[in-house]
PDB file of C-alpha atoms and ligand atoms in Angstrom:
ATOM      1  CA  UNK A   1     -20.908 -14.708   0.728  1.00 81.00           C
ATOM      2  CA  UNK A   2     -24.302 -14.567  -1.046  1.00 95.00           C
ATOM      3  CA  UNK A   3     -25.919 -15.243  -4.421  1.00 97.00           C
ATOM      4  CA  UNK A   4     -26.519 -12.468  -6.394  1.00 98.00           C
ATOM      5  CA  UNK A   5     -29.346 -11.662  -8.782  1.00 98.00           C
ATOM      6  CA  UNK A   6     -28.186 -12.001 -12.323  1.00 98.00           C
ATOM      7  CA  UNK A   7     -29.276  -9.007 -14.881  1.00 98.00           C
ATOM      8  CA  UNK A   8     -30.510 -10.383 -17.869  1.00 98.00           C
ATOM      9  CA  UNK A   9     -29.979  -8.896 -21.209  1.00 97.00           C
ATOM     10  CA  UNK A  10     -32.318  -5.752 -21.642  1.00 96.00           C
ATOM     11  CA  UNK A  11     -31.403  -4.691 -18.175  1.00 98.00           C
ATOM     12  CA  UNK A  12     -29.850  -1.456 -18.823  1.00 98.00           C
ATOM     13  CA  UNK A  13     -27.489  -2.100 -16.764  1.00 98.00           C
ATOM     14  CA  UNK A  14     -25.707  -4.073 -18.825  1.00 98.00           C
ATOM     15  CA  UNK A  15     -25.280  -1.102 -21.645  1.00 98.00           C
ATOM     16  CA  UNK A  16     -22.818   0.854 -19.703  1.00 98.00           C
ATOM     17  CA  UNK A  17     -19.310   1.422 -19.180  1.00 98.00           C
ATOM     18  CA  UNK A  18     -17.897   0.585 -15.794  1.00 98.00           C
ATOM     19  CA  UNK A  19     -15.917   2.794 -13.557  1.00 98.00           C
ATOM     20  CA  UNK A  20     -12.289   1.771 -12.335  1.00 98.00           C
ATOM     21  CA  UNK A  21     -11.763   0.550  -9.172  1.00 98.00           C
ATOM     22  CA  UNK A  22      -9.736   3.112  -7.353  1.00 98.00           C
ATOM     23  CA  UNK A  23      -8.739   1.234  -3.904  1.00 97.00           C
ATOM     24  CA  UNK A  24      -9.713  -1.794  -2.652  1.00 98.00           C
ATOM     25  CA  UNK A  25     -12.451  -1.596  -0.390  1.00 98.00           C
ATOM     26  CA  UNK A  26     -14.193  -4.265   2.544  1.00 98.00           C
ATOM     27  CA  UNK A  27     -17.476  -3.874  -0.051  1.00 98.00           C
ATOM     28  CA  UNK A  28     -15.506  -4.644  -3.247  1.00 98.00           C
ATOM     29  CA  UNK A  29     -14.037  -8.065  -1.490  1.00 98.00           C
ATOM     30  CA  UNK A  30     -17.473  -8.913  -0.884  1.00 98.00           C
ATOM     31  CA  UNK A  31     -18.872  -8.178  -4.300  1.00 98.00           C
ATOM     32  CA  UNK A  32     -15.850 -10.431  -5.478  1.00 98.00           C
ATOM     33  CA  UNK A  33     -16.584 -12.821  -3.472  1.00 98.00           C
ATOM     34  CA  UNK A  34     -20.147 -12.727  -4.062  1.00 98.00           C
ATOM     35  CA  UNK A  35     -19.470 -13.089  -7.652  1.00 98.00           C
ATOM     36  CA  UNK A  36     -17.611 -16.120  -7.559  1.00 98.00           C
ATOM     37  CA  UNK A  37     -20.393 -18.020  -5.944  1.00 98.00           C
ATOM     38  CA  UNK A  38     -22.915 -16.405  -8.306  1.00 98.00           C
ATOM     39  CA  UNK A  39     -20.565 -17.137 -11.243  1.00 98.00           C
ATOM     40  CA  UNK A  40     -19.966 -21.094  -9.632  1.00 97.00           C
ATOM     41  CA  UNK A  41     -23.974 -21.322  -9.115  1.00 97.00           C
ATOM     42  CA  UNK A  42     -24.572 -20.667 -12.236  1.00 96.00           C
ATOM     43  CA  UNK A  43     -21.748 -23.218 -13.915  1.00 95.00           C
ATOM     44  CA  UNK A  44     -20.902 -19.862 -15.860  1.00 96.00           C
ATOM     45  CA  UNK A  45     -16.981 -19.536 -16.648  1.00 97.00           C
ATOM     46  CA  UNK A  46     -17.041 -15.845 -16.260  1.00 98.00           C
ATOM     47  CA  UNK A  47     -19.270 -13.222 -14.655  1.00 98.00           C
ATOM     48  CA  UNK A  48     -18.671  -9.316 -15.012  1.00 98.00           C
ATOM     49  CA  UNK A  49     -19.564  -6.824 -12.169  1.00 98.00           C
ATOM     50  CA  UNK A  50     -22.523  -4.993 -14.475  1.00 98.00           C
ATOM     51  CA  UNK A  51     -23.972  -9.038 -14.481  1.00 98.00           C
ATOM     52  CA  UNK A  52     -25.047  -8.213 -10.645  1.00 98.00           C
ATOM     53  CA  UNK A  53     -25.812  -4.468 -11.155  1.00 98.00           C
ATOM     54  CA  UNK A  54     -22.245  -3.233 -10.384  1.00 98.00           C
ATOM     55  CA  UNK A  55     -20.711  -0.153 -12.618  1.00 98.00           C
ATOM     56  CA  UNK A  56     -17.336  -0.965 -11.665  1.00 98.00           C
ATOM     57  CA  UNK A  57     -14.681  -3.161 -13.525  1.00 98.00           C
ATOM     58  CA  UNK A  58     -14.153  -6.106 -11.876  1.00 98.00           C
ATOM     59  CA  UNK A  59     -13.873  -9.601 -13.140  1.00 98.00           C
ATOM     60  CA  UNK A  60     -14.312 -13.189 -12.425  1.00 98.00           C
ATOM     61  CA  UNK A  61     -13.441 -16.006 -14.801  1.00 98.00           C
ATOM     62  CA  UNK A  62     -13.049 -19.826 -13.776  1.00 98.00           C
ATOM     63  CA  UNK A  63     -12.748 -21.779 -17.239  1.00 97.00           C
ATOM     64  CA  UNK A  64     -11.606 -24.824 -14.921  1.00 97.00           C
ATOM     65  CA  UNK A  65      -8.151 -23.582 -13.604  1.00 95.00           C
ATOM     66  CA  UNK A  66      -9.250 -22.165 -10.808  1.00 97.00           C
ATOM     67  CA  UNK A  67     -11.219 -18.323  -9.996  1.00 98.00           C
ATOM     68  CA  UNK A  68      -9.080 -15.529 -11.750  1.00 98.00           C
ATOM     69  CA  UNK A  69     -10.002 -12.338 -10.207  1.00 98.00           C
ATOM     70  CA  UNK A  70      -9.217  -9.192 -12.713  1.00 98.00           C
ATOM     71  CA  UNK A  71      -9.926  -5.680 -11.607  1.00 98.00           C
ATOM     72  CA  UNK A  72      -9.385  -2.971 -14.029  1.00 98.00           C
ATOM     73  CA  UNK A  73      -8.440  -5.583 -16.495  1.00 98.00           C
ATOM     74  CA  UNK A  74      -6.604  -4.210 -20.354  1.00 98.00           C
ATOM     75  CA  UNK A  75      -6.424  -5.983 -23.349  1.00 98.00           C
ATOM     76  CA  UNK A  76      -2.691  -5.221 -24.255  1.00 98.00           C
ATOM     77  CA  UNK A  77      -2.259  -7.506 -27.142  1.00 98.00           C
ATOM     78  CA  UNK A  78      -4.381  -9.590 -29.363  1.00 98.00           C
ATOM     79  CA  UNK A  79      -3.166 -12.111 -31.867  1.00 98.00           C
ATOM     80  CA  UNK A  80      -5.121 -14.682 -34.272  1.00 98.00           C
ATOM     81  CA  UNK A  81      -8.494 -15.918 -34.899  1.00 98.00           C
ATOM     82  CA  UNK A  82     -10.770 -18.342 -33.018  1.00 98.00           C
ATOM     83  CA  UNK A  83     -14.649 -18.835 -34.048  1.00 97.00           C
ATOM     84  CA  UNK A  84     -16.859 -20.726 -31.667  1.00 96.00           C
ATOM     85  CA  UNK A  85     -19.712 -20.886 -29.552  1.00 96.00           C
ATOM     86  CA  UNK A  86     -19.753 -18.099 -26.878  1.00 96.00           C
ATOM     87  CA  UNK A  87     -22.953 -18.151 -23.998  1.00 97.00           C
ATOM     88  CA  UNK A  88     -23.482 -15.374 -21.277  1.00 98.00           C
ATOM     89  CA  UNK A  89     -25.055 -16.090 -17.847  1.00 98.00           C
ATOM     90  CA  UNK A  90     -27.018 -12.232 -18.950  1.00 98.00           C
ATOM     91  CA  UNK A  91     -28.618 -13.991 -21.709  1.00 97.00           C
ATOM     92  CA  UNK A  92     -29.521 -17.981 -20.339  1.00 95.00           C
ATOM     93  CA  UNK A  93     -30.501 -20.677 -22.467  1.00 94.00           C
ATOM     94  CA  UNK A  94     -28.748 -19.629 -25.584  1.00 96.00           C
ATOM     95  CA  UNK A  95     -25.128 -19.402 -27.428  1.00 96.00           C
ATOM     96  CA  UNK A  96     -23.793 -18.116 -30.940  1.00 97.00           C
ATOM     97  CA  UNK A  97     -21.213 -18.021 -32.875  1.00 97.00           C
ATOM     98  CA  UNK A  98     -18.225 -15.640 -32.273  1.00 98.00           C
ATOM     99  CA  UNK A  99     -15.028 -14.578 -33.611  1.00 98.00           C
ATOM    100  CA  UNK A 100     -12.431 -13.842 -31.002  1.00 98.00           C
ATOM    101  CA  UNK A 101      -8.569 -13.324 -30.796  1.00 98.00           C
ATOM    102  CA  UNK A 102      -6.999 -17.286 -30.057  1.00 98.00           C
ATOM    103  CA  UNK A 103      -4.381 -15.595 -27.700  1.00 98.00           C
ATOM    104  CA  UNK A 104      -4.691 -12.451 -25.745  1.00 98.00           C
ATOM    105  CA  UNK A 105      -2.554 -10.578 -23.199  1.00 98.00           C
ATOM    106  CA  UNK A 106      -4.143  -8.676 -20.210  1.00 98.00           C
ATOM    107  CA  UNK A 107      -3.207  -6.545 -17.576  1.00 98.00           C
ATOM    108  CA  UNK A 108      -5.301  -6.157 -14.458  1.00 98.00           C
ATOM    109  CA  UNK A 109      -5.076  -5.817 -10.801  1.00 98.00           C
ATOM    110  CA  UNK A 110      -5.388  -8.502  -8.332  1.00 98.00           C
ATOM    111  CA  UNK A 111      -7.474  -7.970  -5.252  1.00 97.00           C
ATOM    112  CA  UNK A 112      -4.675  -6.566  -3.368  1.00 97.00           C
ATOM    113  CA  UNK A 113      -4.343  -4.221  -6.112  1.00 98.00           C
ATOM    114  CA  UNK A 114      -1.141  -5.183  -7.030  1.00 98.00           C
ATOM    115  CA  UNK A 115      -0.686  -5.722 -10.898  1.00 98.00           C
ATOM    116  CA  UNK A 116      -0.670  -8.923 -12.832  1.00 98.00           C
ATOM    117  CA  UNK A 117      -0.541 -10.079 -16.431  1.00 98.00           C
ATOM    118  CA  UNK A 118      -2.466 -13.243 -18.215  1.00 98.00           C
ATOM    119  CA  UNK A 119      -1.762 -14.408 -21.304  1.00 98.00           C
ATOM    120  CA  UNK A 120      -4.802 -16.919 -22.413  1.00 98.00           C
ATOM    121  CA  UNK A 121      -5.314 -18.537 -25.366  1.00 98.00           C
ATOM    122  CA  UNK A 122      -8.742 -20.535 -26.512  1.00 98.00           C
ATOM    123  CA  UNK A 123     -11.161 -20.562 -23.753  1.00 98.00           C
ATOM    124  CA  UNK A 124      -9.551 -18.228 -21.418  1.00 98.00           C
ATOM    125  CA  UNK A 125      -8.602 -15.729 -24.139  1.00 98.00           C
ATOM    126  CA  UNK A 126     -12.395 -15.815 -25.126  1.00 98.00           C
ATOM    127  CA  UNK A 127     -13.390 -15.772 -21.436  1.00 98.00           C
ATOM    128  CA  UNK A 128     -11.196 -12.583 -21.112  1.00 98.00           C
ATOM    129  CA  UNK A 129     -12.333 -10.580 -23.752  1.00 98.00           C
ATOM    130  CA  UNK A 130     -16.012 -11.273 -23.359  1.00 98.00           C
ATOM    131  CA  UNK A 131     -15.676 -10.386 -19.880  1.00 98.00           C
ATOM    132  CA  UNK A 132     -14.076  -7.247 -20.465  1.00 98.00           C
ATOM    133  CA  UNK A 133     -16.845  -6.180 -22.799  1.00 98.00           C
ATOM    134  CA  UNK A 134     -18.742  -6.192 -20.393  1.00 98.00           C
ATOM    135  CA  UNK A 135     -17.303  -3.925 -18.828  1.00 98.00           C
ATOM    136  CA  UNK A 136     -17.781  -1.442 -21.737  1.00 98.00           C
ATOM    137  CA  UNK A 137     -21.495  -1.997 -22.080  1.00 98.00           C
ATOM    138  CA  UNK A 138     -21.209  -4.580 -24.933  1.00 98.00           C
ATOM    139  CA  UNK A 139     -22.875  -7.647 -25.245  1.00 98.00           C
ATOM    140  CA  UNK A 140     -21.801 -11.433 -27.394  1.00 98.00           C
ATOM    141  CA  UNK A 141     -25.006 -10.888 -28.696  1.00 97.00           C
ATOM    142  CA  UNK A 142     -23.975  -7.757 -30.732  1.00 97.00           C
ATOM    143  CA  UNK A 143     -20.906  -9.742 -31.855  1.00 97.00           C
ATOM    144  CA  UNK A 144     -22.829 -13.354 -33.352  1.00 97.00           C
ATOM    145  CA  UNK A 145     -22.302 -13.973 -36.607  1.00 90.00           C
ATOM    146  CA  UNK A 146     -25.250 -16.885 -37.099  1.00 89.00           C
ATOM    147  CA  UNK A 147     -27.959 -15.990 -34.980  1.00 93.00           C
ATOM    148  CA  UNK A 148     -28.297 -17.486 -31.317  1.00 96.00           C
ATOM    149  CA  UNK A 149     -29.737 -21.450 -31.015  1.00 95.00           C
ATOM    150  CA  UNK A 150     -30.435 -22.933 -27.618  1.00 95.00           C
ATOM    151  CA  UNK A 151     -28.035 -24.972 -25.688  1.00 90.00           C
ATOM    152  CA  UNK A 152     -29.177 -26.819 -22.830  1.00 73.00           C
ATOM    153  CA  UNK A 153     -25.887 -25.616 -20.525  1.00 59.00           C
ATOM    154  CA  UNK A 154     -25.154 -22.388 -20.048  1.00 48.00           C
ATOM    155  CA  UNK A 155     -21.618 -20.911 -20.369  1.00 50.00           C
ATOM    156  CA  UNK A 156     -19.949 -17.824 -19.217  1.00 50.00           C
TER     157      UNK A 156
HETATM  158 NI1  LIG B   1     -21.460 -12.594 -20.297  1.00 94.53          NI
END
């Protein structure tokens, strides 16, 4: 396993849309592993492939319950409304105010490609969908509603 470098916002990188993951491959278990140490490094709660330079979409997401690996993750449902601060490890030293769905339902692969479904609600449903925004080029930042203040630990 390794640390990877972390793109920062700007990076151009981080404005595109990720390719599927087709078959699981020796390189893609590394870059997942590689992630989770990056993402655990980092005391982020999520890290996206593009984060490390990586078109492809494949997740990570520890909010404290253990590493959740999502590849090809879906948002297949969305219900209510939760506002709060939202931080990216792309964009350090800073956090804003977000609205995001309070529960969420995705679909996704596991690493042995086989399929799986989470259903998250506040922190993990957040964690979820700003992870798989990533994965279409779109950064929190686009989203804040108040401007960005500085916090002294970075999330996500
Ligand atoms: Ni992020």
């Amino acid at each position: 396993m390794a640390i990877r470098k972390i793109r920062l916002e700007g990076d151009a990188v981080l404005g595109k849309k990720c390719r599927p993951v087709e078959k699981m491959t020796d390189k893609i278990h590394v870059l997942v592993d590689d992630m989770l140490e990056t993402m655990y490094e980092s005391n982020g709660v999520g890290l996206a492939a593009p984060q490390v330079g990586i078109l492809k979409r494949v997740v990570v997401i520890d909010v404290g319950d253990g590493p959740l690996v999502m590849i090809n993750p879906q948002l297949i449902e969305s219900q209510g409304e939760q506002t709060g601060d939202e931080g990216c490890l792309s964009v350090p030293g800073v956090a804003g105010q977000v609205t995001r769905p309070n529960y969420v339902r995705v679909q996704a692969l596991d690493e042995e490609m086989q399929e799986i479904e989470i259903e998250a609600t506040e922190l993990l449903a957040r964690a979820c969908c700003h992870e798989i925004d990533h994965l279409d080029g779109i950064m929190y930042t686009a989203l804040v509603e108040d401007g960005l203040h500085p916090v002294s630990n970075e999330e996500e």
